[in-house]
Coordinates of C-alpha atoms in Angstrom, one line a residue:
X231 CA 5.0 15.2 -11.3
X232 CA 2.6 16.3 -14.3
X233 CA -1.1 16.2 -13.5
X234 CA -2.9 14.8 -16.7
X235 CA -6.8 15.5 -15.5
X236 CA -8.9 16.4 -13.0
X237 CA -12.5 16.2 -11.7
X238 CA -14.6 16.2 -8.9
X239 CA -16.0 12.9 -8.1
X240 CA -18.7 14.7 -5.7
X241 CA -18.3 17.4 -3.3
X242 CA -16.4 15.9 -1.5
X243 CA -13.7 14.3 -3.4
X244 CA -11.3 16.0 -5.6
X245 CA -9.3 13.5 -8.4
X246 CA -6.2 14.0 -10.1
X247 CA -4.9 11.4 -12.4
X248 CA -0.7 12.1 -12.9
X249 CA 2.1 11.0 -14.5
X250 CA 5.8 10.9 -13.2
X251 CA 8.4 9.6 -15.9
X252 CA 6.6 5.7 -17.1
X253 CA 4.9 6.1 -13.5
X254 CA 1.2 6.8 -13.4
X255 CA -1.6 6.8 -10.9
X256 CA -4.3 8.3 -9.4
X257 CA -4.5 11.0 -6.6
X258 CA -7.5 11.9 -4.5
X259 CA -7.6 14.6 -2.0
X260 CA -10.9 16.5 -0.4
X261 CA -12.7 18.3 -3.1
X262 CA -12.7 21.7 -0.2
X263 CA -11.0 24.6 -0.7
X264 CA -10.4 24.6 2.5
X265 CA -8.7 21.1 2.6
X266 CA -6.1 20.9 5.5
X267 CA -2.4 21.5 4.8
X268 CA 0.6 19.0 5.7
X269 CA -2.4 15.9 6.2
X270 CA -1.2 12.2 6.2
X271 CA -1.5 10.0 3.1
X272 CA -2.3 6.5 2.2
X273 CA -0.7 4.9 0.1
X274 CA -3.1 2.7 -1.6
X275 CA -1.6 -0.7 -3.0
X276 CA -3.2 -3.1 -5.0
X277 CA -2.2 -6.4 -6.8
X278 CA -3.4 -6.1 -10.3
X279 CA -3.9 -3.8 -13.4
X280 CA -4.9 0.0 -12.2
X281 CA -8.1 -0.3 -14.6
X282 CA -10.1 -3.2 -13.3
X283 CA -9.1 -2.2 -9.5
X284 CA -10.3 1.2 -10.2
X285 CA -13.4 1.1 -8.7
X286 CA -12.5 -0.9 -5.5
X287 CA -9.5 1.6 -5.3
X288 CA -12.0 4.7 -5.6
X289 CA -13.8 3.2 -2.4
X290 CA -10.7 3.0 -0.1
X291 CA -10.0 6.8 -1.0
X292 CA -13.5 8.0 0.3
X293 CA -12.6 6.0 3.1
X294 CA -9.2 8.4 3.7
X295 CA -11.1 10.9 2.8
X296 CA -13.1 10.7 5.4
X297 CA -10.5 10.1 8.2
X298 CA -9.1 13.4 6.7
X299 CA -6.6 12.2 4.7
X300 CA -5.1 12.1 1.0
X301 CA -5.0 8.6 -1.1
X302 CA -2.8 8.0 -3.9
X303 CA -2.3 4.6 -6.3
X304 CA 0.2 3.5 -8.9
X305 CA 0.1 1.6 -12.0
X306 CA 2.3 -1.5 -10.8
X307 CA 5.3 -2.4 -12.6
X308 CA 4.3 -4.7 -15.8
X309 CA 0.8 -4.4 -15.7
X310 CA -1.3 -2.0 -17.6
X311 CA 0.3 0.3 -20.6
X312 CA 3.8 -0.5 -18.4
X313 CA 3.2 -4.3 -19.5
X314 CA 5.9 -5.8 -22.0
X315 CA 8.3 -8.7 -21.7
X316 CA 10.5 -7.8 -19.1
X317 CA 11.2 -10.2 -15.7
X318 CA 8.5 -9.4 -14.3
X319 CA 5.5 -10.2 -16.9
X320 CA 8.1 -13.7 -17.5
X321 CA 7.9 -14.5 -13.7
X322 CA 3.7 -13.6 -13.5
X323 CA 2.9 -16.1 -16.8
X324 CA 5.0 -18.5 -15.4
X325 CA 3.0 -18.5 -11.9
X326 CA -0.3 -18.0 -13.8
X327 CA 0.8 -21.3 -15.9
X328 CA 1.9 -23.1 -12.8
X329 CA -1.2 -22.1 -10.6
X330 CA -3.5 -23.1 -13.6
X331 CA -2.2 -26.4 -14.0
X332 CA -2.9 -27.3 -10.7
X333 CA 0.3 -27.6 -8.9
X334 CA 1.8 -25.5 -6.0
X335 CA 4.5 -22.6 -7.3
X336 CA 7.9 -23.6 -6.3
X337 CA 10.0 -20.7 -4.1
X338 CA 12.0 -20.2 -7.6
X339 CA 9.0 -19.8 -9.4
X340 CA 7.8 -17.4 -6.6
X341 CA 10.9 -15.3 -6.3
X342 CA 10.8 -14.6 -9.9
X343 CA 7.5 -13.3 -9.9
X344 CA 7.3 -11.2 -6.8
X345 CA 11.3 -10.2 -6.0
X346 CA 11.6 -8.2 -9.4
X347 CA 8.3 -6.7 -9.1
X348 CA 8.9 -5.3 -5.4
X349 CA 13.0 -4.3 -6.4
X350 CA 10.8 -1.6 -9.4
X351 CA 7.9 -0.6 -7.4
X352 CA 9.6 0.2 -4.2
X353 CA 11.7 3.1 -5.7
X354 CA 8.8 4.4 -7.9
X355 CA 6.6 4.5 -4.8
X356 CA 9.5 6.4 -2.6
X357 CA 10.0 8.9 -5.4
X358 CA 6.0 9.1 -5.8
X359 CA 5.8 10.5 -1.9
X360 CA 8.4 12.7 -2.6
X361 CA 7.0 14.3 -5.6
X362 CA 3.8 14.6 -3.1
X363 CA 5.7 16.0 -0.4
X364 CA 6.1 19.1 -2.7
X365 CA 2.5 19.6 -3.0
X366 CA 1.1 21.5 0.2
X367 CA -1.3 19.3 0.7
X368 CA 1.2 16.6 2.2
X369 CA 3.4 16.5 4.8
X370 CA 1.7 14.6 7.3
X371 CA 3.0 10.6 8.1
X372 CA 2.0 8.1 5.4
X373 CA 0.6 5.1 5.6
X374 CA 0.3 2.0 3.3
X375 CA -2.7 0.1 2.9
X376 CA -3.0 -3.0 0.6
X377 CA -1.1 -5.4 -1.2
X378 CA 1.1 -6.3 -2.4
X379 CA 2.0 -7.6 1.1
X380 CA 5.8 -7.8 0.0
X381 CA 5.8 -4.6 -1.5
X382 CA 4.7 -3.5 2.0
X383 CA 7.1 -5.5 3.6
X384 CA 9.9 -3.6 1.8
X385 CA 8.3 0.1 1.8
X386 CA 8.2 -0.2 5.7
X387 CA 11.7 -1.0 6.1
X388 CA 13.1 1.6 4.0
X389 CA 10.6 4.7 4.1
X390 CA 10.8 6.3 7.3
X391 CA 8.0 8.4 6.3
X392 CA 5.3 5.0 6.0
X393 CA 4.7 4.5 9.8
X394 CA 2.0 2.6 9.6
X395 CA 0.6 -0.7 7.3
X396 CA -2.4 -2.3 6.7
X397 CA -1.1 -5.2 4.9
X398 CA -3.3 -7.4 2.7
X399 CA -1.6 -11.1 3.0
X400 CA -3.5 -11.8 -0.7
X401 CA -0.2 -13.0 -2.6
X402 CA 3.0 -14.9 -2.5
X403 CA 5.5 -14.4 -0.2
X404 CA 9.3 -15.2 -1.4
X405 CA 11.3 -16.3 1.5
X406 CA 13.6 -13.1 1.3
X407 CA 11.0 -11.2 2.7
X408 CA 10.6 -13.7 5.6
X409 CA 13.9 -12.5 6.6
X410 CA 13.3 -9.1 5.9
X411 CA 10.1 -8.4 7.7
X412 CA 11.9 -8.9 11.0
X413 CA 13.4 -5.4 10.0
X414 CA 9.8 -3.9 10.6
X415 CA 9.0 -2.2 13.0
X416 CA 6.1 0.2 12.6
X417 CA 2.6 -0.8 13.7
X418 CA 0.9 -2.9 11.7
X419 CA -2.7 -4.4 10.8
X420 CA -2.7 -7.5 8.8
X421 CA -5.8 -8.5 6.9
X422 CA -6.2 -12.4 5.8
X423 CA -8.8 -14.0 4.0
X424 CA -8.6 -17.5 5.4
X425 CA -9.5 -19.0 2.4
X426 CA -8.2 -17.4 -0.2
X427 CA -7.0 -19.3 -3.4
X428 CA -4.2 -16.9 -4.2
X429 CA -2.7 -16.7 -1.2
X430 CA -0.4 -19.4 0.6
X431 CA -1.8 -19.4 4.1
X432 CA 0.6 -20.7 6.0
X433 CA 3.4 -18.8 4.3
X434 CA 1.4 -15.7 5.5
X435 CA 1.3 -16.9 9.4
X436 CA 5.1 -17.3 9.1
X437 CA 5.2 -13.7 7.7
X438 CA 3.1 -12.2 10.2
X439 CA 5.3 -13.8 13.2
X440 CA 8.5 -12.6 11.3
X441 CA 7.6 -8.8 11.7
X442 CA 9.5 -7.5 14.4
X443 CA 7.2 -4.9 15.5
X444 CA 6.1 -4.3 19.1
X445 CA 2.5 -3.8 17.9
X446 CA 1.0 -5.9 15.3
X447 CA -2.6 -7.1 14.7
X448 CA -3.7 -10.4 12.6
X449 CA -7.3 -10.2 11.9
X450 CA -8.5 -13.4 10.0
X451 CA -12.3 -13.9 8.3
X452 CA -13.3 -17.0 6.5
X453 CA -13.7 -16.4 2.9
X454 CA -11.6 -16.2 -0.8
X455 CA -9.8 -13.0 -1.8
X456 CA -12.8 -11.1 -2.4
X457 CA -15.1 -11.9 0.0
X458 CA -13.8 -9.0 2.5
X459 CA -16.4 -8.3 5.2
X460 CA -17.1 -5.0 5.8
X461 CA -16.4 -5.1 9.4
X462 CA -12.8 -5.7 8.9
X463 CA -12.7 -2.3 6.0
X464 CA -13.9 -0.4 9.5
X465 CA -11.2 -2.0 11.9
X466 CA -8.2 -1.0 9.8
X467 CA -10.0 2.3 9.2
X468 CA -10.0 3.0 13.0
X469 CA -6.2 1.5 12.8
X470 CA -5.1 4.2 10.7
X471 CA -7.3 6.7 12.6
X472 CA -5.7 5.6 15.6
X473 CA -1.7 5.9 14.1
X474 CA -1.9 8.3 11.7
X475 CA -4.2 11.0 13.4
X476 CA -2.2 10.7 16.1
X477 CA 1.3 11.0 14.6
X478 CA 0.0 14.0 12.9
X479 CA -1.0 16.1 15.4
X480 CA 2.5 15.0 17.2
X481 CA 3.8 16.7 13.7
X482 CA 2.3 19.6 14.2
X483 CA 2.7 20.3 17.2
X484 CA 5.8 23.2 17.5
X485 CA 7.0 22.0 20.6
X486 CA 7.5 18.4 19.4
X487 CA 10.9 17.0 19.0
X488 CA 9.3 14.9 15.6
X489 CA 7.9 17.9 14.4
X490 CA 11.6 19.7 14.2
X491 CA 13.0 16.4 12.9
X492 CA 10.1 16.5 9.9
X493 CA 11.0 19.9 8.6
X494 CA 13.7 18.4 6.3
X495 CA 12.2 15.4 4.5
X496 CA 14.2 12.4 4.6

Protein backbone atom coordinates (compact mmCIF):
# COMPACT_ATOMS: atom_id res chain seq x y z
CA UNK A 1 0.00 0.00 0.00
CA UNK A 2 1.51 3.50 -1.09
CA UNK A 3 0.14 6.55 0.77
CA UNK A 4 -0.23 9.41 -1.86
CA UNK A 5 -1.15 12.49 0.70
CA UNK A 6 -1.88 13.37 3.92
CA UNK A 7 -3.57 16.04 6.01
CA UNK A 8 -5.23 16.86 9.03
CA UNK A 9 -8.81 17.44 8.62
CA UNK A 10 -8.90 19.03 12.29
CA UNK A 11 -7.46 17.94 15.43
CA UNK A 12 -8.98 15.32 15.53
CA UNK A 13 -8.88 13.54 12.25
CA UNK A 14 -5.86 12.41 10.54
CA UNK A 15 -6.41 11.61 6.40
CA UNK A 16 -4.48 9.55 4.19
CA UNK A 17 -5.45 9.12 0.66
CA UNK A 18 -3.61 5.58 -0.80
CA UNK A 19 -3.17 3.62 -3.62
CA UNK A 20 -2.79 -0.25 -3.77
CA UNK A 21 -2.18 -1.66 -7.48
CA UNK A 22 -5.59 0.28 -9.76
CA UNK A 23 -7.16 0.32 -6.05
CA UNK A 24 -7.52 3.62 -4.43
CA UNK A 25 -9.22 5.16 -1.39
CA UNK A 26 -9.23 7.06 1.48
CA UNK A 27 -8.09 6.25 5.08
CA UNK A 28 -8.87 8.23 8.18
CA UNK A 29 -7.57 7.42 11.58
CA UNK A 30 -7.42 9.93 14.81
CA UNK A 31 -5.21 12.85 14.17
CA UNK A 32 -3.40 11.87 18.07
CA UNK A 33 -0.20 10.80 18.51
CA UNK A 34 -1.40 8.86 20.90
CA UNK A 35 -4.04 7.07 18.72
CA UNK A 36 -4.70 3.47 20.11
CA UNK A 37 -2.84 0.45 18.59
CA UNK A 38 -4.71 -2.78 17.13
CA UNK A 39 -8.34 -0.56 17.09
CA UNK A 40 -11.27 -1.94 14.95
CA UNK A 41 -12.06 -0.60 11.51
CA UNK A 42 -14.97 0.28 9.39
CA UNK A 43 -15.17 -0.38 6.34
CA UNK A 44 -16.96 2.35 4.73
CA UNK A 45 -19.02 1.31 1.44
CA UNK A 46 -20.69 3.32 -0.77
CA UNK A 47 -22.66 2.96 -4.18
CA UNK A 48 -21.24 5.52 -6.44
CA UNK A 49 -18.18 7.43 -7.69
CA UNK A 50 -15.57 8.13 -4.58
CA UNK A 51 -15.71 12.03 -5.57
CA UNK A 52 -19.30 13.07 -5.28
CA UNK A 53 -19.68 10.60 -2.04
CA UNK A 54 -16.74 12.27 -0.57
CA UNK A 55 -18.24 14.41 1.63
CA UNK A 56 -21.03 12.19 3.04
CA UNK A 57 -18.15 9.53 3.27
CA UNK A 58 -15.98 12.19 5.36
CA UNK A 59 -19.05 12.39 7.91
CA UNK A 60 -19.31 8.59 8.63
CA UNK A 61 -15.41 8.64 9.45
CA UNK A 62 -15.85 11.38 12.27
CA UNK A 63 -18.52 9.21 13.31
CA UNK A 64 -15.76 6.01 13.77
CA UNK A 65 -13.66 8.36 14.85
CA UNK A 66 -15.39 9.04 17.58
CA UNK A 67 -16.42 5.45 18.65
CA UNK A 68 -12.55 5.06 18.55
CA UNK A 69 -12.09 3.57 15.58
CA UNK A 70 -10.31 3.75 11.99
CA UNK A 71 -12.47 4.24 8.57
CA UNK A 72 -11.35 3.42 5.32
CA UNK A 73 -13.24 3.66 1.56
CA UNK A 74 -12.48 2.39 -1.98
CA UNK A 75 -12.98 3.65 -5.32
CA UNK A 76 -15.50 0.90 -6.55
CA UNK A 77 -14.86 -1.14 -9.49
CA UNK A 78 -15.83 0.98 -12.87
CA UNK A 79 -16.47 4.11 -11.44
CA UNK A 80 -14.16 7.02 -11.16
CA UNK A 81 -10.57 7.01 -13.02
CA UNK A 82 -11.17 2.87 -12.79
CA UNK A 83 -14.22 3.50 -15.33
CA UNK A 84 -13.84 2.02 -18.94
CA UNK A 85 -15.92 -0.56 -20.89
CA UNK A 86 -15.60 -3.51 -19.07
CA UNK A 87 -18.86 -5.72 -17.69
CA UNK A 88 -19.40 -3.89 -15.20
CA UNK A 89 -19.90 -0.17 -16.73
CA UNK A 90 -22.00 -2.47 -19.80
CA UNK A 91 -24.35 -3.94 -16.96
CA UNK A 92 -24.73 -0.14 -14.94
CA UNK A 93 -25.75 1.77 -18.52
CA UNK A 94 -27.86 -0.94 -19.31
CA UNK A 95 -29.85 -0.57 -15.80
CA UNK A 96 -29.49 3.28 -15.97
CA UNK A 97 -31.27 2.89 -19.62
CA UNK A 98 -33.84 0.43 -18.29
CA UNK A 99 -34.57 2.38 -14.97
CA UNK A 100 -34.91 5.66 -17.16
CA UNK A 101 -37.29 4.35 -19.46
CA UNK A 102 -39.55 3.59 -16.92
CA UNK A 103 -39.70 -0.08 -16.71
CA UNK A 104 -38.70 -2.53 -13.86
CA UNK A 105 -34.86 -4.22 -14.44
CA UNK A 106 -35.26 -7.81 -15.25
CA UNK A 107 -33.02 -10.34 -12.79
CA UNK A 108 -30.70 -10.68 -16.06
CA UNK A 109 -30.38 -7.14 -16.29
CA UNK A 110 -29.74 -7.08 -12.59
CA UNK A 111 -27.22 -9.78 -12.31
CA UNK A 112 -25.17 -8.21 -14.90
CA UNK A 113 -24.88 -5.07 -13.11
CA UNK A 114 -24.39 -6.09 -9.59
CA UNK A 115 -22.76 -9.90 -9.82
CA UNK A 116 -19.52 -8.62 -11.73
CA UNK A 117 -19.24 -5.60 -9.64
CA UNK A 118 -19.34 -7.63 -6.24
CA UNK A 119 -16.97 -10.80 -7.82
CA UNK A 120 -13.96 -7.37 -8.37
CA UNK A 121 -14.63 -5.49 -5.24
CA UNK A 122 -14.84 -8.29 -2.82
CA UNK A 123 -11.15 -9.38 -3.38
CA UNK A 124 -9.84 -5.76 -3.56
CA UNK A 125 -11.59 -5.00 -0.27
CA UNK A 126 -10.08 -8.39 1.45
CA UNK A 127 -6.56 -7.52 0.19
CA UNK A 128 -7.30 -3.64 1.30
CA UNK A 129 -7.71 -4.98 5.23
CA UNK A 130 -4.78 -6.95 4.86
CA UNK A 131 -2.57 -4.23 3.63
CA UNK A 132 -4.10 -2.36 6.83
CA UNK A 133 -3.53 -5.09 9.06
CA UNK A 134 0.29 -4.30 8.50
CA UNK A 135 -0.16 -0.83 9.71
CA UNK A 136 -0.13 -0.78 13.72
CA UNK A 137 -2.89 1.04 13.85
CA UNK A 138 -5.23 -2.07 13.01
CA UNK A 139 -5.72 -5.20 14.30
CA UNK A 140 -8.94 -4.83 16.04
CA UNK A 141 -12.36 -6.71 14.36
CA UNK A 142 -13.74 -4.79 11.33
CA UNK A 143 -16.84 -3.82 10.44
CA UNK A 144 -18.71 -2.86 7.29
CA UNK A 145 -20.97 -0.17 6.98
CA UNK A 146 -22.82 0.81 3.77
CA UNK A 147 -23.78 -0.33 0.55
CA UNK A 148 -23.48 -1.91 -1.65
CA UNK A 149 -25.75 -4.20 0.33
CA UNK A 150 -24.54 -7.29 -1.95
CA UNK A 151 -21.08 -6.32 -1.62
CA UNK A 152 -21.85 -6.74 2.10
CA UNK A 153 -23.61 -9.76 1.65
CA UNK A 154 -20.48 -11.37 0.21
CA UNK A 155 -17.66 -9.65 2.41
CA UNK A 156 -19.52 -11.17 5.51
CA UNK A 157 -19.42 -14.61 4.28
CA UNK A 158 -15.94 -14.80 3.34
CA UNK A 159 -13.89 -12.34 5.71
CA UNK A 160 -13.82 -13.74 9.05
CA UNK A 161 -12.27 -10.58 10.12
CA UNK A 162 -15.86 -8.35 9.22
CA UNK A 163 -17.94 -9.41 12.29
CA UNK A 164 -20.21 -7.04 12.08
CA UNK A 165 -22.59 -5.08 9.12
CA UNK A 166 -24.53 -2.21 8.86
CA UNK A 167 -25.98 -2.85 5.64
CA UNK A 168 -27.63 -0.14 3.46
CA UNK A 169 -30.55 -2.05 1.42
CA UNK A 170 -30.13 1.14 -1.29
CA UNK A 171 -29.56 -1.10 -4.50
CA UNK A 172 -30.47 -4.25 -6.43
CA UNK A 173 -30.27 -7.42 -5.15
CA UNK A 174 -29.50 -10.43 -7.79
CA UNK A 175 -31.13 -13.49 -6.54
CA UNK A 176 -27.60 -15.26 -5.98
CA UNK A 177 -27.23 -13.37 -3.17
CA UNK A 178 -30.70 -14.40 -1.76
CA UNK A 179 -29.15 -17.74 -1.52
CA UNK A 180 -26.03 -16.62 -0.22
CA UNK A 181 -26.99 -14.44 2.66
CA UNK A 182 -28.29 -17.46 4.49
CA UNK A 183 -24.46 -18.14 4.74
CA UNK A 184 -24.33 -15.00 7.16
CA UNK A 185 -24.00 -15.12 10.28
CA UNK A 186 -22.52 -12.17 12.06
CA UNK A 187 -24.72 -9.51 13.65
CA UNK A 188 -26.23 -7.34 11.52
CA UNK A 189 -28.07 -3.76 11.31
CA UNK A 190 -30.01 -3.22 8.19
CA UNK A 191 -30.95 0.31 7.17
CA UNK A 192 -34.02 0.82 4.61
CA UNK A 193 -35.34 3.83 3.24
CA UNK A 194 -38.92 2.80 2.67
CA UNK A 195 -39.32 4.77 -0.19
CA UNK A 196 -36.53 4.72 -1.98
CA UNK A 197 -36.56 4.83 -5.90
CA UNK A 198 -33.40 2.89 -6.35
CA UNK A 199 -34.03 0.23 -4.25
CA UNK A 200 -36.56 -2.82 -4.94
CA UNK A 201 -38.36 -2.99 -1.54
CA UNK A 202 -39.57 -6.07 -1.45
CA UNK A 203 -36.55 -7.75 -2.87
CA UNK A 204 -34.82 -6.17 0.22
CA UNK A 205 -37.43 -7.76 2.91
CA UNK A 206 -36.68 -11.16 1.14
CA UNK A 207 -32.93 -10.36 1.76
CA UNK A 208 -33.22 -9.41 5.21
CA UNK A 209 -35.24 -12.79 6.11
CA UNK A 210 -32.62 -14.75 4.09
CA UNK A 211 -29.64 -13.86 6.52
CA UNK A 212 -29.09 -16.57 8.64
CA UNK A 213 -27.85 -14.82 11.62
CA UNK A 214 -29.06 -15.21 15.23
CA UNK A 215 -29.05 -11.38 15.64
CA UNK A 216 -30.24 -9.14 12.99
CA UNK A 217 -32.04 -5.73 13.18
CA UNK A 218 -34.35 -4.08 10.23
CA UNK A 219 -34.84 -0.52 11.01
CA UNK A 220 -37.16 1.13 8.35
CA UNK A 221 -37.92 5.19 7.95
CA UNK A 222 -40.25 6.63 5.37
CA UNK A 223 -38.34 8.50 2.91
CA UNK A 224 -36.08 8.16 -0.74
CA UNK A 225 -32.37 7.23 -0.65
CA UNK A 226 -31.31 10.32 0.78
CA UNK A 227 -33.53 11.32 3.10
CA UNK A 228 -31.75 9.32 6.09
CA UNK A 229 -32.87 10.60 9.47
CA UNK A 230 -30.44 11.30 11.80
CA UNK A 231 -31.79 9.12 14.45
CA UNK A 232 -31.16 6.05 12.48
CA UNK A 233 -26.95 7.42 11.71
CA UNK A 234 -26.97 7.16 15.89
CA UNK A 235 -28.69 3.67 16.19
CA UNK A 236 -26.20 1.91 13.92
CA UNK A 237 -23.52 4.05 15.60
CA UNK A 238 -24.45 2.43 19.08
CA UNK A 239 -24.70 -1.02 16.90
CA UNK A 240 -21.16 -0.95 16.09
CA UNK A 241 -20.30 0.46 19.59
CA UNK A 242 -22.13 -2.28 20.98
CA UNK A 243 -20.17 -5.23 18.57
CA UNK A 244 -17.09 -3.88 17.82
CA UNK A 245 -16.04 -2.32 21.27
CA UNK A 246 -16.85 -5.31 22.62
CA UNK A 247 -15.10 -7.83 20.34
CA UNK A 248 -12.07 -5.72 20.87
CA UNK A 249 -11.59 -5.68 24.25
CA UNK A 250 -12.30 -9.69 24.04
CA UNK A 251 -9.11 -9.21 21.47
CA UNK A 252 -7.13 -7.85 23.81
CA UNK A 253 -7.63 -9.43 26.39
CA UNK A 254 -4.44 -12.11 27.01
CA UNK A 255 -6.33 -14.61 28.55
CA UNK A 256 -8.96 -14.80 25.72
CA UNK A 257 -9.09 -17.89 23.55
CA UNK A 258 -10.01 -15.19 20.39
CA UNK A 259 -7.24 -13.17 21.34
CA UNK A 260 -4.62 -16.22 20.74
CA UNK A 261 -6.61 -17.22 17.65
CA UNK A 262 -6.05 -13.33 16.25
CA UNK A 263 -2.32 -13.36 16.50
CA UNK A 264 -2.01 -14.99 13.03
CA UNK A 265 -4.28 -13.06 10.61
CA UNK A 266 -6.44 -15.19 8.64
Amino acid sequence: MQFLSERRLDDTVLEREFALSDVSGYLWTPASVSSPEHAPLILLGHPGRLGPMYPRLVARARAAIGLGFGAATIELPGTGARSGSGPIEQGRAALQQTIKAGARPTEEIIDSFILPLADQAVPEWRAVVDALFELPEFGGPVGYSGGVIAIGTRLAIVEPRVTAAGLFAGSYIPRTILEEARQVTIPLHVLLQWDDEGNDRQRALELFDAFGSKEKTLQANLGGHTGVPQFAGDDAARFFARHLQTADRRLRSPSSTAAEGHQTPR
